[in-house]
Amino acid sequence: ESAAQTFLLMVATVEAACEACGPKAQHPPLPGRVCAASCSPGPPALVPLSLIEQGDCDAALDVAFFWPQRLDAHKLASSLSQALAVFPCCAGRFIRRSVFVEQAGGVPVKESRICILCNNAGCSFNHRSFDSKAPPVVGPITGLFDRALGTVVKGGAGEGGPLLRVNVLDFQDGQVLALSFSHGLSDVTGIGIFLQSWSRLHCGEDPGSKSFDARLILEGQVKNGFPKLESEYMALHRQELGNRALAQKAAAAAAERPGVASFLLPWKELDSLAETYSKNLRGRRLIFDSDTLDHAEVAYAIVMEAVGKAISASVWLDYREIFGYDRLLGHVRGVADIELPADHLAAAAVLRKKLRVARESTDFWCWKAQHNVQPTAEIIFTSWLQAADLNVCGFGAVTPLGAGLGGGFWQRWATSPEARVRAGAGGAIGGNGRGCTSLVVLLPHSDGVQVQALLPPAAMTRLCARYTCGVFYPCEP
């Protein structure tokens, strides 16, 4: 009997060991498409797009976030489903409909416009693993995105593909969340608002109020307002199209091939340069004694030093918040035009002083919208440091290492004159003589600020002599 009991004990021990070492219960396969966890009752809402969004529905914007460790992909899919209920446009589809649009004088007119049908068709969601290290955070990224193309059906009949597409990619040294979205759905600021709510839901927190989707309300306020006029407005609006001298510049640059120089400005260097530059400008009475250049202005000054000449510039600014629509998911981009001197520090002072009006005044944007002239800019500046703020999209993990920009963005900018005209670049100055205006984009990084700058060869060479740059050449059409 004692031997039998010993045998049964050995069998039980072996079975327990086998159970412990055996296969664990597996999660069900991840869906290829995620829909909202809940929908509003009644027929699907129809969200007409603004005029600026109409032209960018065929453009995809690709942004990636890098983590040093992995988030749970199943939990990400579950919290994404909850976030889509707060942002129903992200799960919708483009469709063309006749809608009433308020024209000047408050008279509604019926127009055919692309709209978002909030039918909860879902967004694309994929999870993959790679037996390799993640690509670098700094520099244009290729090959990681399920690009949000084919969102508009040709001829206007039927629905296109998902407006938002998410790839969760596991690597040996971390994870990448690669987002591709139609520019007609949103800009980077709007997607940043969406990411913040998604991150909060992932952590079991309140996501904030539902997205504001009445885009035509903001468009109507900007186009049909009665702005109070200020003399400073003219300094932020270039009225003339390209002239003969500008055309000659373009012809002289026809053989040049612009490239994207990417480099990281560390926090310590940024802070030191901000103090040094600001002290110099205060001594020259070019800024107020209480002013200190911010990180974006320092980065722009460094690029201007590489450019090395006086230049016509434009700056992309987001005005949704000053109109009171900080939860608007959409594409809101205003263009402020300025003339920058060759002195890079003086250029930073011009950016600081003249853009203050545009950042604070709703009247300026109403006035600007009523003076519809396509400007000619030689360089455009835009900062996504706040729009893609790493501190608000941690998903309960450590702060992401940084945000990266897809190479498709630069490909479209370098090869599509129509895209540049819609973006406020206007005429035919640029690195390759076909209107390829230089463009500088600032992206957040945990160690500083990432600069990506499409520049003509001479300026790019000077920039790369000062910083260790990666260089990316957008493909020719």
Tab-separated table of C-alpha atoms in Angstrom:
chain	number	residue	atom	x	y	z
A	1	GLU	CA	0.000	0.000	0.000
A	2	SER	CA	2.852	2.335	0.850
A	3	ALA	CA	4.470	1.629	-2.549
A	4	ALA	CA	1.160	2.340	-4.324
A	5	GLN	CA	0.759	5.664	-2.531
A	6	THR	CA	4.322	6.615	-3.449
A	7	PHE	CA	3.634	5.775	-7.089
A	8	LEU	CA	0.419	7.848	-7.169
A	9	LEU	CA	2.286	10.775	-5.591
A	10	MET	CA	4.990	10.510	-8.269
A	11	VAL	CA	2.328	10.453	-11.031
A	12	ALA	CA	0.603	13.522	-9.566
A	13	THR	CA	3.938	15.337	-9.334
A	14	VAL	CA	4.782	14.556	-12.974
A	15	GLU	CA	1.296	15.629	-14.146
A	16	ALA	CA	1.611	18.897	-12.242
A	17	ALA	CA	5.034	19.512	-13.768
A	18	CYS	CA	3.727	18.776	-17.251
A	19	GLU	CA	0.795	21.113	-16.738
A	20	ALA	CA	3.147	23.867	-15.559
A	21	CYS	CA	5.445	23.429	-18.567
A	22	GLY	CA	2.709	22.782	-21.111
A	23	PRO	CA	1.084	25.266	-23.500
A	24	LYS	CA	-0.588	28.252	-21.911
A	25	ALA	CA	-4.049	29.486	-22.839
A	26	GLN	CA	-3.710	31.697	-25.885
A	27	HIS	CA	-5.474	34.978	-26.673
A	28	PRO	CA	-7.831	34.806	-29.649
A	29	PRO	CA	-6.221	36.109	-32.844
A	30	LEU	CA	-6.108	39.874	-33.132
A	31	PRO	CA	-8.687	41.342	-35.510
A	32	GLY	CA	-7.549	42.887	-38.754
A	33	ARG	CA	-10.085	45.627	-38.159
A	34	VAL	CA	-11.261	47.270	-34.941
A	35	CYS	CA	-14.673	48.919	-34.608
A	36	ALA	CA	-16.046	51.209	-31.916
A	37	ALA	CA	-17.173	49.488	-28.720
A	38	SER	CA	-20.451	51.430	-28.857
A	39	CYS	CA	-22.295	53.670	-31.311
A	40	SER	CA	-24.796	56.476	-30.998
A	41	PRO	CA	-28.376	55.359	-31.692
A	42	GLY	CA	-30.033	56.334	-34.945
A	43	PRO	CA	-28.668	56.641	-38.489
A	44	PRO	CA	-24.933	57.203	-38.949
A	45	ALA	CA	-23.796	60.802	-38.602
A	46	LEU	CA	-22.559	62.598	-41.712
A	47	VAL	CA	-19.590	64.969	-41.220
A	48	PRO	CA	-18.888	67.238	-44.239
A	49	LEU	CA	-15.243	68.180	-44.696
A	50	SER	CA	-13.924	71.725	-44.927
A	51	LEU	CA	-12.508	73.053	-48.193
A	52	ILE	CA	-8.900	72.497	-47.117
A	53	GLU	CA	-9.737	68.902	-46.160
A	54	GLN	CA	-11.426	68.213	-49.511
A	55	GLY	CA	-8.143	68.530	-51.355
A	56	ASP	CA	-6.146	66.337	-48.983
A	57	CYS	CA	-8.371	63.252	-48.769
A	58	ASP	CA	-6.077	61.417	-51.166
A	59	ALA	CA	-2.998	62.142	-49.017
A	60	ALA	CA	-1.810	59.836	-46.223
A	61	LEU	CA	0.190	61.096	-43.264
A	62	ASP	CA	2.354	58.487	-41.469
A	63	VAL	CA	3.569	58.990	-37.901
A	64	ALA	CA	5.261	56.371	-35.680
A	65	PHE	CA	5.973	56.242	-31.947
A	66	PHE	CA	8.830	54.160	-30.519
A	67	TRP	CA	8.875	52.450	-27.102
A	68	PRO	CA	11.802	50.681	-25.431
A	69	GLN	CA	9.465	47.941	-24.184
A	70	ARG	CA	6.355	46.222	-25.542
A	71	LEU	CA	2.748	47.105	-24.850
A	72	ASP	CA	0.122	44.361	-24.830
A	73	ALA	CA	-1.308	44.313	-28.367
A	74	HIS	CA	-4.641	42.773	-27.302
A	75	LYS	CA	-5.134	45.463	-24.678
A	76	LEU	CA	-4.229	48.097	-27.275
A	77	ALA	CA	-6.915	46.734	-29.614
A	78	SER	CA	-9.480	46.741	-26.797
A	79	SER	CA	-8.720	50.327	-25.729
A	80	LEU	CA	-8.666	51.413	-29.387
A	81	SER	CA	-12.228	50.106	-29.701
A	82	GLN	CA	-13.226	52.329	-26.782
A	83	ALA	CA	-11.387	55.336	-28.263
A	84	LEU	CA	-13.243	54.959	-31.573
A	85	ALA	CA	-16.504	55.455	-29.682
A	86	VAL	CA	-15.178	58.853	-28.538
A	87	PHE	CA	-13.846	59.690	-32.030
A	88	PRO	CA	-16.411	58.113	-34.394
A	89	CYS	CA	-14.936	59.774	-37.513
A	90	CYS	CA	-11.839	57.564	-37.146
A	91	ALA	CA	-14.008	54.484	-37.742
A	92	GLY	CA	-15.934	56.040	-40.622
A	93	ARG	CA	-15.522	56.216	-44.384
A	94	PHE	CA	-15.352	58.970	-46.983
A	95	ILE	CA	-18.450	59.404	-49.112
A	96	ARG	CA	-19.634	62.204	-51.403
A	97	ARG	CA	-22.921	63.937	-50.609
A	98	SER	CA	-24.707	67.224	-51.325
A	99	VAL	CA	-24.754	69.313	-48.163
A	100	PHE	CA	-25.652	72.873	-47.187
A	101	VAL	CA	-22.661	75.171	-46.649
A	102	GLU	CA	-23.004	78.666	-45.241
A	103	GLN	CA	-21.617	81.274	-47.599
A	104	ALA	CA	-20.807	84.944	-46.943
A	105	GLY	CA	-23.812	86.802	-45.551
A	106	GLY	CA	-25.122	83.697	-43.819
A	107	VAL	CA	-26.845	82.285	-46.913
A	108	PRO	CA	-26.644	78.461	-47.049
A	109	VAL	CA	-25.800	76.991	-50.451
A	110	LYS	CA	-25.963	73.331	-51.410
A	111	GLU	CA	-22.592	71.913	-52.478
A	112	SER	CA	-21.223	68.491	-53.320
A	113	ARG	CA	-18.588	67.673	-50.726
A	114	ILE	CA	-16.660	64.691	-49.470
A	115	CYS	CA	-18.039	63.745	-46.057
A	116	ILE	CA	-17.196	61.219	-43.369
A	117	LEU	CA	-19.996	58.705	-42.873
A	118	CYS	CA	-19.695	57.624	-39.226
A	119	ASN	CA	-20.921	54.099	-39.925
A	120	ASN	CA	-18.442	52.338	-37.594
A	121	ALA	CA	-16.839	50.441	-40.467
A	122	GLY	CA	-13.708	50.377	-38.300
A	123	CYS	CA	-10.013	51.087	-38.652
A	124	SER	CA	-7.296	48.692	-39.756
A	125	PHE	CA	-5.288	47.065	-36.923
A	126	ASN	CA	-2.361	44.673	-37.369
A	127	HIS	CA	0.241	43.180	-35.009
A	128	ARG	CA	3.526	41.733	-36.244
A	129	SER	CA	6.848	40.659	-34.740
A	130	PHE	CA	10.327	40.985	-36.239
A	131	ASP	CA	13.529	39.172	-35.338
A	132	SER	CA	15.555	42.376	-35.658
A	133	LYS	CA	16.101	45.736	-34.048
A	134	ALA	CA	13.727	48.647	-34.624
A	135	PRO	CA	14.670	51.183	-37.296
A	136	PRO	CA	16.180	54.500	-36.160
A	137	VAL	CA	13.810	57.055	-34.659
A	138	VAL	CA	15.608	59.947	-36.381
A	139	GLY	CA	15.037	60.308	-40.115
A	140	PRO	CA	12.176	59.476	-42.517
A	141	ILE	CA	10.762	55.975	-41.975
A	142	THR	CA	9.801	53.554	-44.719
A	143	GLY	CA	8.213	50.118	-44.752
A	144	LEU	CA	6.402	50.187	-41.382
A	145	PHE	CA	3.060	51.662	-42.394
A	146	ASP	CA	-0.175	50.294	-43.806
A	147	ARG	CA	-0.665	53.536	-45.716
A	148	ALA	CA	-4.125	55.145	-45.673
A	149	LEU	CA	-4.452	55.347	-49.449
A	150	GLY	CA	-7.499	54.486	-51.541
A	151	THR	CA	-9.801	56.207	-49.066
A	152	VAL	CA	-11.751	58.014	-51.805
A	153	VAL	CA	-13.483	56.010	-54.511
A	154	LYS	CA	-12.897	57.427	-57.981
A	155	GLY	CA	-16.064	58.834	-59.507
A	156	GLY	CA	-17.499	59.583	-56.071
A	157	ALA	CA	-19.664	56.452	-55.832
A	158	GLY	CA	-19.426	54.161	-52.802
A	159	GLU	CA	-17.022	54.089	-49.882
A	160	GLY	CA	-13.251	53.865	-49.789
A	161	GLY	CA	-10.915	52.117	-47.354
A	162	PRO	CA	-10.198	52.784	-43.655
A	163	LEU	CA	-9.268	56.361	-42.785
A	164	LEU	CA	-7.037	55.275	-39.886
A	165	ARG	CA	-4.659	52.292	-40.044
A	166	VAL	CA	-2.654	51.047	-37.076
A	167	ASN	CA	0.366	48.718	-37.063
A	168	VAL	CA	1.751	47.429	-33.750
A	169	LEU	CA	5.257	46.152	-34.532
A	170	ASP	CA	7.400	44.231	-32.044
A	171	PHE	CA	11.186	44.312	-32.379
A	172	GLN	CA	14.013	42.857	-30.320
A	173	ASP	CA	14.678	46.202	-28.639
A	174	GLY	CA	11.145	47.542	-28.275
A	175	GLN	CA	7.936	48.315	-30.091
A	176	VAL	CA	6.679	50.736	-32.727
A	177	LEU	CA	3.130	52.063	-33.009
A	178	ALA	CA	2.864	53.065	-36.691
A	179	LEU	CA	-0.186	55.168	-37.579
A	180	SER	CA	-1.256	56.111	-41.086
A	181	PHE	CA	-4.291	58.346	-41.545
A	182	SER	CA	-5.917	60.323	-44.303
A	183	HIS	CA	-5.035	64.001	-44.158
A	184	GLY	CA	-8.729	64.638	-44.829
A	185	LEU	CA	-9.534	62.880	-41.559
A	186	SER	CA	-7.116	64.888	-39.449
A	187	ASP	CA	-3.810	66.646	-39.106
A	188	VAL	CA	-1.132	65.706	-36.557
A	189	THR	CA	-2.711	67.874	-33.838
A	190	GLY	CA	-6.050	66.101	-34.208
A	191	ILE	CA	-4.419	62.672	-34.137
A	192	GLY	CA	-2.504	63.799	-31.046
A	193	ILE	CA	-5.837	64.551	-29.345
A	194	PHE	CA	-7.072	61.093	-30.377
A	195	LEU	CA	-3.892	59.416	-29.085
A	196	GLN	CA	-4.211	61.175	-25.736
A	197	SER	CA	-7.752	59.810	-25.265
A	198	TRP	CA	-6.708	56.335	-26.448
A	199	SER	CA	-3.800	56.356	-23.973
A	200	ARG	CA	-6.096	57.376	-21.113
A	201	LEU	CA	-8.596	54.633	-21.917
A	202	HIS	CA	-5.745	52.120	-22.098
A	203	CYS	CA	-4.854	53.125	-18.527
A	204	GLY	CA	-8.470	52.945	-17.323
A	205	GLU	CA	-8.810	56.745	-17.099
A	206	ASP	CA	-11.417	59.223	-18.322
A	207	PRO	CA	-10.737	59.924	-22.036
A	208	GLY	CA	-12.170	63.432	-21.946
A	209	SER	CA	-15.141	64.767	-23.886
A	210	LYS	CA	-16.212	63.408	-27.260
A	211	SER	CA	-14.504	64.863	-30.327
A	212	PHE	CA	-16.007	67.968	-31.901
A	213	ASP	CA	-16.889	67.009	-35.475
A	214	ALA	CA	-18.803	70.020	-36.874
A	215	ARG	CA	-15.958	71.182	-39.089
A	216	LEU	CA	-18.113	73.499	-41.178
A	217	ILE	CA	-18.834	75.602	-38.093
A	218	LEU	CA	-15.162	76.537	-37.780
A	219	GLU	CA	-14.851	77.003	-41.539
A	220	GLY	CA	-17.869	79.347	-41.492
A	221	GLN	CA	-16.502	81.397	-38.604
A	222	VAL	CA	-13.153	81.844	-40.358
A	223	LYS	CA	-14.497	82.603	-43.847
A	224	ASN	CA	-17.528	84.697	-42.925
A	225	GLY	CA	-16.306	86.618	-39.886
A	226	PHE	CA	-16.066	90.395	-39.610
A	227	PRO	CA	-12.521	90.863	-38.370
A	228	LYS	CA	-11.195	93.902	-36.620
A	229	LEU	CA	-8.358	95.155	-38.822
A	230	GLU	CA	-4.839	95.682	-37.488
A	231	SER	CA	-1.806	97.070	-39.291
A	232	GLU	CA	0.286	94.028	-38.260
A	233	TYR	CA	-1.780	91.724	-40.456
A	234	MET	CA	-0.130	92.903	-43.677
A	235	ALA	CA	3.261	91.799	-42.343
A	236	LEU	CA	1.944	88.217	-42.194
A	237	HIS	CA	0.461	88.051	-45.678
A	238	ARG	CA	2.413	87.949	-48.928
A	239	GLN	CA	0.147	89.344	-51.631
A	240	GLU	CA	2.188	88.841	-54.788
A	241	LEU	CA	2.637	85.660	-56.728
A	242	GLY	CA	6.007	84.799	-58.220
A	243	ASN	CA	7.563	87.536	-60.324
A	244	ARG	CA	10.282	87.413	-62.990
A	245	ALA	CA	13.123	87.521	-60.455
A	246	LEU	CA	11.617	84.603	-58.574
A	247	ALA	CA	11.181	82.655	-61.795
A	248	GLN	CA	14.861	83.229	-62.576
A	249	LYS	CA	15.774	81.802	-59.175
A	250	ALA	CA	13.728	78.721	-59.945
A	251	ALA	CA	15.346	78.285	-63.363
A	252	ALA	CA	18.842	78.589	-61.865
A	253	ALA	CA	18.016	75.851	-59.364
A	254	ALA	CA	16.510	73.475	-61.916
A	255	ALA	CA	19.434	71.040	-61.814
A	256	GLU	CA	19.570	70.816	-58.014
A	257	ARG	CA	18.333	67.773	-56.172
A	258	PRO	CA	16.931	68.548	-52.716
A	259	GLY	CA	17.337	66.065	-49.883
A	260	VAL	CA	15.969	65.649	-46.376
A	261	ALA	CA	18.632	66.186	-43.719
A	262	SER	CA	17.647	64.718	-40.324
A	263	PHE	CA	19.443	65.237	-37.024
A	264	LEU	CA	18.827	65.419	-33.275
A	265	LEU	CA	19.278	68.576	-31.219
A	266	PRO	CA	19.943	67.410	-27.611
A	267	TRP	CA	18.173	69.189	-24.738
A	268	LYS	CA	21.418	70.479	-23.244
A	269	GLU	CA	22.493	72.109	-26.501
A	270	LEU	CA	19.008	73.530	-27.109
A	271	ASP	CA	18.875	75.119	-23.662
A	272	SER	CA	22.396	76.525	-24.024
A	273	LEU	CA	21.690	77.977	-27.478
A	274	ALA	CA	18.352	79.408	-26.337
A	275	GLU	CA	20.127	81.313	-23.565
A	276	THR	CA	23.018	82.446	-25.795
A	277	TYR	CA	20.807	83.507	-28.711
A	278	SER	CA	18.317	85.285	-26.449
A	279	LYS	CA	21.048	87.203	-24.613
A	280	ASN	CA	22.447	88.357	-27.953
A	281	LEU	CA	19.019	89.461	-29.197
A	282	ARG	CA	18.184	91.275	-25.968
A	283	GLY	CA	21.461	93.183	-26.282
A	284	ARG	CA	20.488	94.175	-29.814
A	285	ARG	CA	16.998	95.175	-28.629
A	286	LEU	CA	15.427	92.715	-31.073
A	287	ILE	CA	13.345	90.934	-28.425
A	288	PHE	CA	11.931	92.026	-25.082
A	289	ASP	CA	14.091	91.673	-21.982
A	290	SER	CA	11.565	89.167	-20.628
A	291	ASP	CA	11.708	86.983	-23.771
A	292	THR	CA	13.704	83.780	-24.240
A	293	LEU	CA	13.628	81.842	-27.509
A	294	ASP	CA	11.857	78.512	-27.310
A	295	HIS	CA	13.233	75.239	-28.659
A	296	ALA	CA	11.404	75.542	-31.990
A	297	GLU	CA	12.774	79.038	-32.619
A	298	VAL	CA	16.299	77.848	-31.848
A	299	ALA	CA	15.935	74.963	-34.309
A	300	TYR	CA	14.604	77.290	-37.005
A	301	ALA	CA	17.545	79.671	-36.425
A	302	ILE	CA	20.004	76.811	-36.944
A	303	VAL	CA	18.381	75.959	-40.274
A	304	MET	CA	18.379	79.636	-41.284
A	305	GLU	CA	22.109	79.794	-40.546
A	306	ALA	CA	22.609	76.921	-43.005
A	307	VAL	CA	20.415	78.670	-45.612
A	308	GLY	CA	22.633	81.736	-45.243
A	309	LYS	CA	20.518	84.330	-47.059
A	310	ALA	CA	17.387	86.448	-46.753
A	311	ILE	CA	14.397	84.354	-47.727
A	312	SER	CA	10.623	84.436	-48.079
A	313	ALA	CA	9.104	82.066	-45.527
A	314	SER	CA	5.776	80.745	-44.324
A	315	VAL	CA	4.877	79.080	-41.037
A	316	TRP	CA	2.094	76.526	-40.558
A	317	LEU	CA	0.059	77.331	-37.459
A	318	ASP	CA	-2.912	75.606	-35.841
A	319	TYR	CA	-5.735	77.984	-34.867
A	320	ARG	CA	-8.410	75.578	-33.574
A	321	GLU	CA	-7.698	76.361	-29.925
A	322	ILE	CA	-7.961	80.161	-30.193
A	323	PHE	CA	-11.389	79.703	-31.811
A	324	GLY	CA	-12.411	77.500	-28.862
A	325	TYR	CA	-12.433	74.118	-30.652
A	326	ASP	CA	-9.597	72.328	-28.880
A	327	ARG	CA	-11.357	68.935	-29.305
A	328	LEU	CA	-11.833	69.318	-33.054
A	329	LEU	CA	-10.627	66.259	-34.969
A	330	GLY	CA	-9.838	67.668	-38.371
A	331	HIS	CA	-7.300	69.344	-40.590
A	332	VAL	CA	-6.802	72.934	-39.388
A	333	ARG	CA	-3.820	74.701	-40.882
A	334	GLY	CA	-3.227	78.401	-41.271
A	335	VAL	CA	-0.304	79.922	-43.157
A	336	ALA	CA	1.469	83.027	-41.866
A	337	ASP	CA	3.871	84.631	-44.364
A	338	ILE	CA	7.016	86.462	-43.281
A	339	GLU	CA	10.247	87.771	-44.768
A	340	LEU	CA	13.323	86.495	-42.906
A	341	PRO	CA	16.692	88.292	-42.961
A	342	ALA	CA	19.975	86.546	-43.674
A	343	ASP	CA	21.081	86.979	-40.034
A	344	HIS	CA	19.794	83.776	-38.426
A	345	LEU	CA	19.405	85.361	-34.992
A	346	ALA	CA	17.459	88.298	-36.406
A	347	ALA	CA	15.318	85.731	-38.260
A	348	ALA	CA	14.492	84.033	-34.942
A	349	ALA	CA	13.479	87.430	-33.515
A	350	VAL	CA	11.165	88.040	-36.494
A	351	LEU	CA	9.531	84.650	-35.924
A	352	ARG	CA	9.069	85.460	-32.233
A	353	LYS	CA	7.564	88.942	-32.658
A	354	LYS	CA	5.507	88.730	-35.836
A	355	LEU	CA	3.899	85.344	-35.219
A	356	ARG	CA	2.551	86.446	-31.844
A	357	VAL	CA	-0.387	88.145	-33.595
A	358	ALA	CA	-1.260	84.991	-35.562
A	359	ARG	CA	-1.081	82.801	-32.467
A	360	GLU	CA	-3.403	85.005	-30.420
A	361	SER	CA	-5.905	86.644	-32.799
A	362	THR	CA	-9.002	85.077	-34.366
A	363	ASP	CA	-9.438	88.327	-36.324
A	364	PHE	CA	-6.175	87.700	-38.177
A	365	TRP	CA	-7.292	84.299	-39.480
A	366	CYS	CA	-10.674	85.671	-40.575
A	367	TRP	CA	-8.895	88.517	-42.382
A	368	LYS	CA	-6.382	86.109	-43.927
A	369	ALA	CA	-9.123	83.787	-45.243
A	370	GLN	CA	-10.779	86.722	-47.002
A	371	HIS	CA	-7.555	87.563	-48.890
A	372	ASN	CA	-7.259	84.366	-50.873
A	373	VAL	CA	-3.924	84.769	-52.680
A	374	GLN	CA	-1.542	81.841	-53.072
A	375	PRO	CA	1.796	83.118	-51.735
A	376	THR	CA	5.249	82.197	-52.956
A	377	ALA	CA	7.451	80.849	-50.166
A	378	GLU	CA	11.018	79.612	-50.436
A	379	ILE	CA	10.849	77.767	-47.117
A	380	ILE	CA	8.078	76.598	-44.772
A	381	PHE	CA	8.452	75.895	-41.055
A	382	THR	CA	6.207	73.683	-38.929
A	383	SER	CA	6.557	72.320	-35.404
A	384	TRP	CA	4.840	69.132	-34.244
A	385	LEU	CA	6.442	69.235	-30.793
A	386	GLN	CA	3.141	69.978	-29.087
A	387	ALA	CA	0.889	68.165	-31.548
A	388	ALA	CA	2.717	64.839	-31.027
A	389	ASP	CA	3.559	65.435	-27.343
A	390	LEU	CA	5.249	62.273	-26.042
A	391	ASN	CA	4.163	62.950	-22.458
A	392	VAL	CA	0.462	62.421	-23.171
A	393	CYS	CA	0.631	59.176	-25.161
A	394	GLY	CA	2.583	56.805	-22.930
A	395	PHE	CA	-0.214	54.193	-22.667
A	396	GLY	CA	0.817	53.581	-19.053
A	397	ALA	CA	4.389	52.717	-20.026
A	398	VAL	CA	7.460	54.895	-19.982
A	399	THR	CA	7.504	57.937	-22.246
A	400	PRO	CA	8.077	56.957	-25.895
A	401	LEU	CA	11.614	57.344	-27.219
A	402	GLY	CA	10.376	59.616	-29.962
A	403	ALA	CA	8.035	60.242	-32.856
A	404	GLY	CA	9.037	59.553	-36.449
A	405	LEU	CA	7.673	60.707	-39.793
A	406	GLY	CA	7.044	58.447	-42.767
A	407	GLY	CA	9.051	58.913	-45.944
A	408	GLY	CA	5.799	59.066	-47.920
A	409	PHE	CA	5.235	62.567	-46.555
A	410	TRP	CA	8.456	63.799	-48.183
A	411	GLN	CA	7.782	61.835	-51.345
A	412	ARG	CA	4.441	63.601	-51.801
A	413	TRP	CA	5.860	67.019	-50.941
A	414	ALA	CA	8.758	66.711	-53.385
A	415	THR	CA	6.738	65.366	-56.308
A	416	SER	CA	3.259	66.918	-56.047
A	417	PRO	CA	2.961	70.630	-56.958
A	418	GLU	CA	-0.773	70.481	-56.207
A	419	ALA	CA	-0.081	69.378	-52.640
A	420	ARG	CA	2.352	72.256	-52.147
A	421	VAL	CA	-0.094	74.823	-53.505
A	422	ARG	CA	-2.813	73.575	-51.131
A	423	ALA	CA	-0.316	73.702	-48.280
A	424	GLY	CA	0.431	77.369	-48.877
A	425	ALA	CA	3.731	76.963	-50.703
A	426	GLY	CA	2.394	78.588	-53.839
A	427	GLY	CA	4.673	79.541	-56.765
A	428	ALA	CA	7.729	78.012	-58.360
A	429	ILE	CA	10.720	78.660	-56.125
A	430	GLY	CA	12.574	75.726	-54.757
A	431	GLY	CA	15.406	73.278	-54.727
A	432	ASN	CA	14.551	71.608	-58.025
A	433	GLY	CA	12.941	74.441	-59.974
A	434	ARG	CA	9.529	72.756	-60.033
A	435	GLY	CA	8.120	74.536	-57.004
A	436	CYS	CA	9.687	72.160	-54.485
A	437	THR	CA	9.723	74.608	-51.600
A	438	SER	CA	12.075	73.803	-48.728
A	439	LEU	CA	10.272	72.488	-45.666
A	440	VAL	CA	11.377	72.094	-42.034
A	441	VAL	CA	9.500	69.777	-39.648
A	442	LEU	CA	10.256	69.497	-35.920
A	443	LEU	CA	9.400	66.229	-34.144
A	444	PRO	CA	9.548	65.336	-30.429
A	445	HIS	CA	12.256	63.030	-29.081
A	446	SER	CA	12.956	61.968	-25.503
A	447	ASP	CA	16.533	63.272	-25.798
A	448	GLY	CA	15.770	66.543	-27.569
A	449	VAL	CA	14.178	67.757	-30.788
A	450	GLN	CA	14.386	65.927	-34.103
A	451	VAL	CA	14.803	68.194	-37.124
A	452	GLN	CA	13.879	67.014	-40.619
A	453	ALA	CA	14.606	69.607	-43.312
A	454	LEU	CA	14.156	69.335	-47.063
A	455	LEU	CA	16.798	71.732	-48.395
A	456	PRO	CA	18.770	72.444	-51.580
A	457	PRO	CA	22.264	70.872	-51.677
A	458	ALA	CA	24.273	73.915	-50.540
A	459	ALA	CA	22.200	74.483	-47.393
A	460	MET	CA	22.075	70.751	-46.676
A	461	THR	CA	25.883	70.515	-46.942
A	462	ARG	CA	26.361	73.346	-44.443
A	463	LEU	CA	23.896	71.759	-42.030
A	464	CYS	CA	25.537	68.337	-42.277
A	465	ALA	CA	28.958	69.910	-41.637
A	466	ARG	CA	27.712	71.029	-38.223
A	467	TYR	CA	25.569	68.038	-37.224
A	468	THR	CA	25.662	64.320	-37.883
A	469	CYS	CA	22.802	64.090	-40.360
A	470	GLY	CA	21.070	61.273	-42.095
A	471	VAL	CA	20.127	62.205	-45.669
A	472	PHE	CA	17.028	60.946	-47.457
A	473	TYR	CA	16.278	61.687	-51.111
A	474	PRO	CA	12.591	61.555	-52.045
A	475	CYS	CA	12.048	59.523	-55.194
A	476	GLU	CA	11.426	61.326	-58.457
A	477	PRO	CA	7.899	60.993	-59.882
